């Protein structure tokens, strides 16, 4: 049979390479060879496991706080569209829309406005705002001790985007947080580096 001839050619090639691999290697161990029936069974098992994972994931994302936490883990501010993307796997459209509203109406959420009082259509959380407040306090403390040129160091070590303009004040730092999503830990690290010798004093002052 063609199959047998091909098997012999492949096995001879493996032997020439010094490999132990063999096609259709006969074994005394039961079920070592997986036939079509077993393969179909494995495919069905994998499909069932995927369905179970999907159901479990849907239960998790139906929790408003979980959705909010998953978003702000990567973004300091977000839009309604970001929330909709987070719940897009929920099949029931009505349930999905209710969940979006649940997230946006949570007492954790703060809507951001422009200077003229118009909604920016961006949101953040109380936790993020508290972190921003801490950053401004650190920036104020540092501004009392350093010069303009030191502020430029915030752009170093590739922590911040190369396209950023020079940060000249604590207000610019806050604006930066609103426009780009940089982990707070990175911001704190750079602020402390600006303070250099005064970093420990600043830390004690914050605590």
C-alpha positions in Angstrom: 0.0 0.0 0.0 1.1 3.6 -0.6 0.7 4.3 3.1 3.2 1.6 4.0 5.7 2.7 1.4 5.5 6.3 2.6 5.9 5.1 6.2 9.0 3.1 5.3 10.6 6.1 3.5 9.9 8.5 6.4 11.1 6.0 9.0 14.3 5.4 6.9 14.8 9.2 6.8 14.4 9.5 10.6 16.8 6.6 11.1 19.4 8.3 8.8 19.1 11.4 10.9 19.6 9.4 14.1 16.2 10.2 15.4 14.0 7.7 17.4 10.8 9.0 15.9 8.8 6.5 13.8 5.6 6.7 11.9 3.0 4.3 13.3 5.4 2.8 15.7 4.0 -0.4 17.1 3.8 -0.3 20.9 2.7 -2.6 23.7 1.3 0.5 25.5 -2.4 0.6 25.0 -3.9 3.6 23.3 -0.5 5.1 22.4 -1.7 5.3 18.8 -4.6 7.8 18.6 -7.0 6.9 15.9 -9.8 9.0 14.2 -12.3 8.1 16.9 -10.1 9.2 19.8 -9.1 12.4 17.9 -12.7 13.3 17.5 -13.2 12.7 21.2 -10.3 15.0 22.1 -11.7 17.7 19.8 -15.1 17.4 21.5 -13.5 17.5 25.0 -11.6 20.7 24.0 -14.8 22.3 22.6 -16.7 21.5 25.8 -13.9 22.9 28.0 -13.9 26.1 25.9 -17.6 26.5 26.4 -17.2 26.1 30.1 -14.5 28.7 30.2 -16.6 31.0 28.1 -19.6 30.6 30.5 -17.3 31.2 33.5 -15.8 34.3 31.8 -19.3 35.7 31.2 -20.2 35.3 34.9 -17.1 37.2 35.8 -17.6 40.1 33.3 -21.2 40.5 34.6 -19.7 42.1 37.7 -19.5 45.9 37.3 -16.5 46.3 39.6 -14.6 43.6 37.8 -15.2 45.4 34.5 -14.1 48.7 36.0 -10.9 47.2 37.5 -10.0 45.5 34.2 -10.3 48.8 32.3 -8.4 51.0 34.8 -5.6 48.4 35.0 -4.5 49.7 31.6 -6.1 53.1 31.3 -6.3 56.0 33.8 -9.3 57.4 31.8 -11.8 55.7 29.6 -14.9 56.2 27.5 -18.3 54.5 27.2 -16.9 52.7 24.2 -14.1 51.1 26.4 -16.8 49.7 28.7 -18.8 48.4 25.7 -15.7 46.6 24.4 -15.2 45.0 27.8 -18.7 43.4 27.8 -18.9 42.7 24.1 -19.0 38.9 24.7 -22.3 39.1 26.5 -24.9 37.7 23.9 -27.9 39.5 25.3 -27.8 43.1 24.0 -30.3 44.3 26.6 -28.2 42.8 29.4 -25.0 44.2 27.9 -26.5 47.7 27.8 -27.7 47.5 31.4 -24.3 46.4 32.5 -22.6 49.3 30.7 -25.0 51.7 32.5 -24.3 49.9 35.8 -20.6 50.5 35.4 -20.9 54.2 34.4 -23.5 54.9 37.2 -21.3 53.4 39.9 -20.3 55.6 42.8 -16.7 54.8 41.9 -16.9 56.5 38.6 -16.2 60.2 38.0 -17.2 61.9 34.7 -14.6 64.4 33.4 -15.6 67.9 32.1 -14.0 70.6 30.0 -13.3 74.0 31.4 -16.5 75.3 29.9 -18.6 72.7 31.8 -19.2 70.5 28.8 -18.8 66.8 29.2 -15.6 65.4 27.8 -17.2 62.0 27.5 -14.3 60.6 29.4 -14.5 58.9 32.8 -12.1 57.9 35.6 -12.5 56.5 39.1 -12.1 57.8 42.6 -9.1 55.6 43.1 -7.4 57.0 40.0 -8.2 60.6 41.1 -6.7 59.9 44.5 -3.5 58.7 42.8 -3.4 61.8 40.7 -3.7 63.9 43.8 -0.8 62.2 45.4 1.3 62.8 42.2 0.4 66.5 42.3 1.5 66.7 45.9 4.8 65.1 45.1 5.2 67.4 42.1 4.6 70.5 44.3 7.1 69.3 46.8 9.7 68.7 44.1 9.0 72.0 42.4 10.1 73.7 45.6 13.6 72.1 45.2 14.4 71.7 41.6 14.9 73.9 38.5 13.2 73.7 35.1 15.9 71.6 33.6 15.3 68.9 36.1 11.7 68.6 35.1 12.9 67.6 31.6 14.3 64.4 33.2 10.7 63.0 33.3 11.2 62.0 29.7 14.3 59.9 30.3 14.8 56.1 30.3 12.0 55.6 27.7 9.4 55.5 30.5 7.5 58.3 28.8 6.6 58.6 25.1 9.3 60.3 23.0 6.7 62.5 21.5 5.9 64.2 24.8 6.7 67.9 25.2 8.8 69.0 28.1 6.8 68.9 31.3 7.2 72.3 32.9 4.9 72.2 35.9 2.7 69.9 38.0 -0.3 70.9 36.0 1.4 69.6 32.8 2.0 66.3 34.6 -1.7 66.0 35.4 -2.6 66.8 31.8 -0.2 64.2 30.7 -1.9 61.6 32.8 -5.2 62.5 31.2 -3.8 62.1 27.6 -1.6 59.0 27.8 -1.9 55.8 29.8 1.3 55.4 31.9 1.3 53.3 35.0 1.3 55.4 38.2 4.3 53.5 39.5 6.4 54.8 36.5 5.3 58.3 37.2 6.2 58.0 40.9 9.6 56.6 40.0 10.4 59.4 37.7 9.3 62.0 40.2 11.4 60.5 42.9 14.4 60.5 40.5 13.9 64.2 39.9 14.0 64.8 43.6 17.2 62.7 43.9 18.6 63.4 47.4 15.2 64.7 48.6 13.3 61.6 47.6 13.3 60.1 51.0 12.2 63.4 52.6 9.4 63.6 50.0 8.3 60.0 50.7 8.2 60.7 54.5 6.2 63.9 53.8 3.6 61.9 51.8 3.3 59.2 54.4 
